[in-house]
Short mmCIF file of C-alpha atoms and ligand atoms in Angstrom, two decimals:
data_model
loop_
_atom_site.label_atom_id
_atom_site.label_comp_id
_atom_site.label_asym_id
_atom_site.label_seq_id
_atom_site.Cartn_x
_atom_site.Cartn_y
_atom_site.Cartn_z
CA MET A 170 22.85 -7.96 -20.60
CA HIS A 171 19.69 -9.93 -19.73
CA ILE A 172 16.41 -8.77 -18.21
CA VAL A 173 14.62 -10.79 -15.51
CA LEU A 174 11.13 -9.78 -14.40
CA ALA A 175 9.84 -10.53 -10.90
CA ASN A 176 6.62 -12.48 -10.58
CA PRO A 177 4.25 -11.28 -9.25
CA ARG A 178 4.88 -7.56 -9.57
CA GLY A 179 2.79 -4.44 -10.04
CA PHE A 180 -0.93 -3.93 -9.57
CA CYS A 181 -2.73 -5.80 -6.80
CA ALA A 182 -6.47 -6.45 -6.59
CA GLY A 183 -7.06 -3.46 -4.29
CA VAL A 184 -5.40 -1.02 -6.67
CA LYS A 185 -7.26 -2.44 -9.69
CA ARG A 186 -10.55 -2.10 -7.82
CA ALA A 187 -9.81 1.51 -6.75
CA ILE A 188 -9.00 2.53 -10.33
CA SER A 189 -12.12 0.80 -11.72
CA ILE A 190 -14.28 2.59 -9.14
CA VAL A 191 -13.03 5.98 -10.28
CA GLU A 192 -13.16 5.17 -14.00
CA ASN A 193 -16.73 3.86 -13.71
CA ALA A 194 -17.76 6.81 -11.56
CA LEU A 195 -16.41 9.28 -14.13
CA LYS A 196 -18.46 7.59 -16.86
CA PHE A 197 -21.54 7.23 -14.70
CA TYR A 198 -21.74 10.69 -13.10
CA LYS A 199 -20.07 12.71 -15.87
CA LYS A 200 -19.15 15.28 -13.21
CA VAL A 201 -16.13 16.41 -11.26
CA ILE A 202 -15.04 13.75 -8.79
CA TYR A 203 -13.12 14.54 -5.63
CA ILE A 204 -10.69 12.00 -4.25
CA LYS A 205 -9.64 12.11 -0.63
CA HIS A 206 -5.86 11.69 -0.85
CA GLU A 207 -4.04 10.11 -3.83
CA LEU A 208 -6.24 7.21 -4.99
CA VAL A 209 -3.12 5.02 -4.99
CA HIS A 210 0.45 6.17 -4.48
CA ASN A 211 1.56 6.46 -8.08
CA LYS A 212 2.47 9.73 -9.77
CA TYR A 213 1.44 8.55 -13.25
CA ILE A 214 -1.99 7.35 -12.18
CA ILE A 215 -2.62 10.58 -10.31
CA GLU A 216 -1.55 12.73 -13.28
CA LYS A 217 -3.77 10.70 -15.62
CA LEU A 218 -6.78 11.12 -13.34
CA ARG A 219 -6.14 14.84 -12.89
CA LYS A 220 -6.62 15.22 -16.64
CA LYS A 221 -10.05 13.57 -16.36
CA LYS A 222 -12.09 15.85 -14.07
CA VAL A 223 -10.66 14.47 -10.85
CA ILE A 224 -9.65 16.78 -8.01
CA PHE A 225 -7.47 15.44 -5.21
CA VAL A 226 -7.96 16.88 -1.72
CA GLU A 227 -6.50 16.11 1.68
CA LYS A 228 -9.39 17.54 3.68
CA ILE A 229 -13.11 16.87 3.35
CA SER A 230 -13.69 20.56 4.17
CA ASP A 231 -12.14 21.40 0.77
CA ILE A 232 -15.00 19.64 -1.05
CA PRO A 233 -18.23 21.52 -1.87
CA ASN A 234 -21.41 20.07 -0.29
CA TYR A 235 -23.34 17.47 -2.34
CA SER A 236 -20.26 16.54 -4.44
CA ILE A 237 -18.97 13.06 -5.21
CA VAL A 238 -16.05 11.86 -3.12
CA VAL A 239 -13.94 8.74 -3.48
CA PHE A 240 -11.98 7.50 -0.47
CA SER A 241 -8.52 6.34 -1.56
CA ALA A 242 -7.40 2.68 -1.42
CA HIS A 243 -5.66 3.43 1.89
CA GLY A 244 -8.95 4.10 3.68
CA VAL A 245 -10.13 6.87 6.00
CA SER A 246 -10.94 7.30 9.68
CA LYS A 247 -14.49 7.13 11.04
CA LYS A 248 -14.36 10.88 11.64
CA THR A 249 -13.52 11.57 7.98
CA LYS A 250 -16.45 9.42 6.89
CA GLU A 251 -18.75 11.28 9.28
CA GLU A 252 -17.55 14.63 7.93
CA ALA A 253 -18.35 13.47 4.39
CA ILE A 254 -21.83 12.38 5.45
CA LYS A 255 -22.43 15.74 7.15
CA LYS A 256 -21.55 17.51 3.90
CA LYS A 257 -24.08 15.28 2.11
CA LEU A 258 -21.39 13.97 -0.21
CA ILE A 259 -22.00 10.95 -2.43
CA ILE A 260 -19.39 8.55 -1.05
CA LEU A 261 -17.65 5.94 -3.19
CA ASN A 262 -15.43 3.88 -0.99
CA ALA A 263 -12.31 2.66 -2.79
CA THR A 264 -10.69 1.48 0.44
CA CYS A 265 -9.07 -1.89 -0.24
CA PRO A 266 -11.18 -4.63 1.38
CA LEU A 267 -8.00 -5.86 3.08
CA VAL A 268 -7.58 -2.47 4.75
CA THR A 269 -11.26 -2.55 5.73
CA LYS A 270 -10.57 -5.92 7.39
CA VAL A 271 -8.02 -4.21 9.66
CA HIS A 272 -10.44 -1.32 10.32
CA LYS A 273 -12.98 -3.85 11.56
CA GLU A 274 -10.47 -5.59 13.81
CA VAL A 275 -9.46 -2.29 15.39
CA GLU A 276 -13.05 -1.09 15.74
CA ASN A 277 -14.01 -4.36 17.37
CA SER A 278 -11.21 -4.00 19.93
CA SER A 279 -12.28 -0.46 20.60
CA LYS A 280 -15.87 -1.57 21.22
CA LYS A 281 -14.73 -4.34 23.56
CA GLY A 282 -12.33 -2.01 25.39
CA ILE A 283 -9.32 -4.16 24.50
CA GLU A 284 -6.11 -2.12 24.48
CA THR A 285 -4.43 -2.37 21.07
CA ILE A 286 -0.86 -2.08 19.87
CA PHE A 287 -0.76 -1.11 16.22
CA ILE A 288 2.37 -1.70 14.15
CA GLY A 289 2.67 0.78 11.29
CA HIS A 290 4.27 3.90 9.92
CA LYS A 291 3.33 7.15 11.59
CA ASN A 292 1.56 9.62 9.27
CA HIS A 293 0.91 7.08 6.51
CA PRO A 294 -2.73 7.60 5.37
CA GLU A 295 -3.63 3.94 5.96
CA VAL A 296 -2.34 4.17 9.53
CA ILE A 297 -4.19 7.44 10.16
CA GLY A 298 -7.41 5.86 8.87
CA THR A 299 -6.97 2.65 10.86
CA LEU A 300 -6.07 4.39 14.13
CA GLY A 301 -9.18 6.47 13.53
CA HIS A 302 -11.33 3.36 14.01
CA TYR A 303 -10.41 3.14 17.68
CA ASN A 304 -12.49 5.59 19.67
CA ASN A 305 -12.91 4.11 23.14
CA LYS A 306 -12.22 6.92 25.60
CA ASP A 307 -11.50 4.46 28.47
CA SER A 308 -9.03 2.37 26.52
CA LYS A 309 -6.14 3.03 24.17
CA ILE A 310 -4.47 2.24 20.85
CA HIS A 311 -0.67 2.58 20.79
CA LEU A 312 1.26 3.06 17.55
CA ILE A 313 4.67 1.43 17.33
CA GLN A 314 7.04 1.58 14.37
CA SER A 315 9.93 -0.56 15.58
CA ILE A 316 11.15 -2.86 18.35
CA LYS A 317 12.62 0.19 20.06
CA ASP A 318 9.11 1.65 20.54
CA ILE A 319 7.96 -1.38 22.56
CA LYS A 320 9.91 -0.18 25.61
CA LYS A 321 7.80 2.97 25.83
CA ILE A 322 4.49 1.12 26.09
CA SER A 323 2.74 0.51 29.36
CA VAL A 324 -0.70 -1.08 29.38
CA LYS A 325 -3.56 -1.24 31.86
CA ASN A 326 -4.13 -4.98 31.72
CA ASN A 327 -1.71 -7.18 29.78
CA ARG A 328 -4.33 -9.97 29.57
CA LYS A 329 -6.69 -7.69 27.63
CA LEU A 330 -4.35 -6.73 24.86
CA ASN A 331 -4.02 -7.34 21.13
CA TYR A 332 -2.03 -6.14 18.13
CA PHE A 333 -2.78 -5.43 14.49
CA THR A 334 -0.62 -4.12 11.65
CA GLN A 335 -0.53 -1.97 8.53
CA THR A 336 -1.05 -4.06 5.36
CA THR A 337 2.17 -3.15 3.54
CA LEU A 338 4.92 -3.74 6.11
CA SER A 339 8.07 -5.82 5.73
CA ILE A 340 7.17 -9.41 6.63
CA LYS A 341 10.52 -10.10 8.25
CA ASN A 342 10.71 -6.88 10.31
CA THR A 343 7.13 -7.27 11.44
CA GLN A 344 7.73 -10.86 12.54
CA ASN A 345 10.64 -9.61 14.65
CA ILE A 346 8.56 -6.82 16.18
CA ILE A 347 5.79 -9.30 17.02
CA LYS A 348 8.32 -11.68 18.59
CA SER A 349 9.57 -8.88 20.85
CA LEU A 350 6.02 -7.80 21.64
CA LYS A 351 5.21 -11.35 22.74
CA LYS A 352 8.26 -11.39 24.99
CA LYS A 353 7.10 -8.30 26.83
CA PHE A 354 3.37 -9.16 26.67
CA PRO A 355 3.03 -12.97 26.66
CA TYR A 356 -0.79 -12.83 26.67
CA ILE A 357 -1.11 -10.51 23.67
CA SER A 358 -3.26 -11.83 20.82
CA GLY A 359 -3.12 -10.97 17.13
CA PRO A 360 -5.35 -11.11 14.06
CA LYS A 361 -6.79 -14.50 13.06
CA LYS A 362 -5.30 -14.08 9.62
CA GLU A 363 -2.34 -11.74 9.38
CA ASP A 364 -2.92 -8.12 8.37
CA ILE A 365 0.00 -7.83 5.93
CA CYS A 366 -1.79 -8.47 2.67
CA TYR A 367 -1.24 -11.21 0.11
CA ALA A 368 0.12 -8.74 -2.49
CA THR A 369 2.74 -7.35 -0.13
CA THR A 370 3.75 -10.89 0.86
CA ASN A 371 3.98 -12.19 -2.71
CA ARG A 372 5.95 -9.18 -4.01
CA GLN A 373 8.41 -9.42 -1.12
CA ASN A 374 8.95 -13.15 -1.76
CA ALA A 375 9.35 -12.44 -5.48
CA ILE A 376 12.08 -9.82 -4.97
CA LEU A 377 13.94 -12.21 -2.69
CA LYS A 378 13.92 -14.80 -5.49
CA LEU A 379 14.88 -12.16 -8.04
CA SER A 380 17.84 -11.07 -5.91
CA LYS A 381 19.34 -14.56 -6.23
CA ILE A 382 19.96 -14.10 -9.95
CA SER A 383 20.26 -10.33 -10.44
CA ASN A 384 23.30 -8.06 -10.44
CA ILE A 385 21.10 -4.98 -10.10
CA ILE A 386 17.40 -4.61 -9.27
CA PHE A 387 15.07 -1.85 -10.40
CA VAL A 388 12.01 -1.35 -8.21
CA ILE A 389 9.40 0.69 -10.04
CA GLY A 390 7.08 2.82 -7.95
CA SER A 391 6.54 6.20 -6.34
CA LYS A 392 8.45 7.53 -3.36
CA ASN A 393 5.39 7.73 -1.11
CA SER A 394 4.36 4.11 -1.75
CA SER A 395 4.91 2.09 1.42
CA ASN A 396 4.77 -1.34 -0.22
CA THR A 397 7.23 -0.19 -2.92
CA ASN A 398 9.62 1.28 -0.36
CA ARG A 399 9.60 -2.06 1.47
CA LEU A 400 10.61 -3.83 -1.77
CA THR A 401 13.53 -1.44 -2.20
CA GLU A 402 14.58 -1.97 1.41
CA ILE A 403 14.46 -5.75 0.99
CA GLY A 404 16.40 -5.57 -2.28
CA LYS A 405 19.10 -3.52 -0.55
CA GLU A 406 19.17 -5.88 2.44
CA THR A 407 20.08 -8.77 0.11
CA GLY A 408 23.22 -6.84 -0.84
CA ILE A 409 22.20 -6.48 -4.49
CA TYR A 410 22.46 -2.95 -5.90
CA THR A 411 18.81 -1.81 -5.82
CA LYS A 412 17.37 1.37 -7.28
CA GLN A 413 13.80 2.61 -6.87
CA ILE A 414 12.65 4.57 -9.90
CA GLU A 415 9.42 6.28 -10.94
CA SER A 416 10.15 5.57 -14.61
CA PHE A 417 12.88 4.65 -17.12
CA LEU A 418 13.77 8.35 -17.37
CA GLU A 419 15.67 8.13 -14.08
CA ILE A 420 17.97 5.28 -15.16
CA LYS A 421 21.65 6.21 -15.32
CA LYS A 422 23.78 4.15 -17.71
CA LYS A 423 26.61 3.95 -15.16
CA TRP A 424 24.31 1.94 -12.84
CA ILE A 425 24.10 -0.91 -15.31
CA LYS A 426 27.66 -0.88 -16.58
CA ASN A 427 29.07 -4.44 -16.36
CA LYS A 428 25.79 -5.78 -14.93
CA LYS A 429 24.80 -9.01 -16.66
CA TYR A 430 21.40 -9.71 -15.11
CA ILE A 431 19.01 -6.82 -14.54
CA GLY A 432 16.08 -7.65 -12.28
CA ILE A 433 12.90 -5.60 -12.48
CA THR A 434 9.96 -5.47 -10.11
CA ALA A 435 7.16 -2.99 -9.42
CA GLY A 436 5.14 -2.00 -6.36
CA ALA A 437 1.42 -2.78 -6.06
CA SER A 438 0.48 0.70 -7.31
CA ALA A 439 2.83 0.83 -10.32
CA PRO A 440 1.19 0.27 -13.72
CA GLU A 441 2.70 -2.35 -16.05
CA PHE A 442 3.34 0.26 -18.78
CA LEU A 443 6.13 1.66 -16.59
CA VAL A 444 7.75 -1.80 -16.53
CA LYS A 445 7.36 -2.06 -20.31
CA GLN A 446 9.05 1.32 -20.78
CA VAL A 447 12.02 0.22 -18.65
CA VAL A 448 12.31 -3.02 -20.65
CA LYS A 449 12.14 -1.13 -23.93
CA TYR A 450 14.82 1.29 -22.80
CA LEU A 451 17.14 -1.52 -21.64
CA GLN A 452 16.62 -3.34 -24.93
CA LYS A 453 17.53 -0.17 -26.77
CA ILE A 454 20.81 0.04 -24.93
CA GLY A 455 21.75 -3.61 -25.33
CA ALA A 456 19.61 -6.10 -23.35
CA ILE A 457 19.47 -9.33 -25.32
CA THR A 458 16.96 -11.57 -23.55
CA ILE A 459 13.97 -11.00 -21.34
CA LYS A 460 12.61 -13.66 -18.99
CA GLU A 461 9.96 -13.73 -16.29
CA MET A 462 10.63 -15.61 -13.04
CA PRO A 463 8.22 -18.38 -12.07
CA GLY A 464 6.12 -17.22 -9.11
CA THR A 465 2.88 -17.34 -7.15
CA LYS A 466 -0.17 -17.00 -9.36
CA GLU A 467 -2.51 -14.32 -8.00
CA GLU A 468 -6.16 -15.02 -8.65
CA ILE A 469 -7.74 -12.76 -6.06
CA THR A 470 -10.05 -10.02 -7.40
CA PHE A 471 -12.32 -7.56 -5.59
CA ASN A 472 -15.72 -6.53 -6.90
CA ILE A 473 -16.56 -2.90 -7.36
CA PRO A 474 -19.71 -1.52 -5.64
CA LYS A 475 -22.89 -2.67 -7.43
CA ASN A 476 -24.21 0.82 -8.13
CA LEU A 477 -21.16 1.48 -10.30
CA PHE A 478 -21.65 -1.46 -12.66
CA LEU A 479 -22.17 0.13 -16.04
O1 0CN B 113 1.41 2.41 -3.10
P1 0CN B 113 0.03 2.24 -2.59
O2 0CN B 113 -0.99 3.16 -3.12
O3 0CN B 113 -0.04 2.36 -1.02
P2 0CN B 113 0.99 2.07 0.16
O4 0CN B 113 1.86 0.95 -0.22
O5 0CN B 113 1.73 3.34 0.43
O6 0CN B 113 0.10 1.72 1.32
O7 0CN B 113 -0.39 0.75 -2.93
C1 0CN B 113 -1.66 0.30 -2.67
C2 0CN B 113 -1.76 -0.20 -1.32
C3 0CN B 113 -2.68 0.03 -0.46
C4 0CN B 113 -3.57 0.24 0.48
FE1 SF4 B 114 -5.04 -3.98 -0.77
FE2 SF4 B 114 -2.65 -5.05 -0.30
FE3 SF4 B 114 -3.14 -3.85 -2.59
FE4 SF4 B 114 -2.95 -2.39 -0.39
S1 SF4 B 114 -1.31 -3.59 -1.36
S2 SF4 B 114 -4.49 -2.18 -1.98
S3 SF4 B 114 -3.88 -3.81 1.11
S4 SF4 B 114 -4.16 -5.72 -1.84
#
């Protein structure tokens, strides 16, 4: 049995930045910190933060006035931000800059009265936040999740129409949706640079490469993590037996019976220690070698807000 690690895998720049913001804020303010929604979608990170004076809330109304609030990496709507300002909260914005980019695109369309078609998953916090940047009463933003949804859309003026997307979608599925959108609306325009982020793109390409040499793939990440779920979907689509796990504790020996090459990857919100634990466990039960695939080197980093530099 041999272990092959996907490259890149795990933390992206947006997740690293969000975690640094909270860690620095805890040191700086030495007070309870409220986080609107899970900072990033990983059970272990959330549990760790809960032990350190962090309280997670879904509604701003659950936070006492004048407290400190961190907006999660997935971003919030304009209304949520306004509510926080009204409550005189100290706001630390851990929204990934690549989500903020999409917020700006949508807000700009709203201001110009351009009707927008947004491709994303209903009820995902990033989608709720992004849709909440379109507030033109005379125009509209439509959410679509699949090609099937395109049929239901009718627009006022198909020459004043654009589309944007969630950052963590499947590249292939999204390309197909956009192709169909363009068939129905030939004049539709899209973002200058695509909205699916670099980390999503690189991790999806890496699992495709990994699938070429693996007999089973483990995708490490939490069940509510969109980018992780896309990796699992892609792994399964290749026909390779793919299992999404939160940690090594979920691994069943029967899954790996007679499997020579075990591929491992991790979503953008899954810490590397979870990968290490899986490797250690597999070594304990017989893995002989461990290799990392060659892959795209990620050099992108995002600064944390200046007032939190300690
Ligand atoms: O798992 P995440 O916290 O979020 P989604 O993949 O569900 O959007 O990863 C960080 C990504 C962002 C924003
Ligand atoms: Fe930002 Fe992409 Fe990471 Fe989400 S997955 S936090 S959009 S870099």
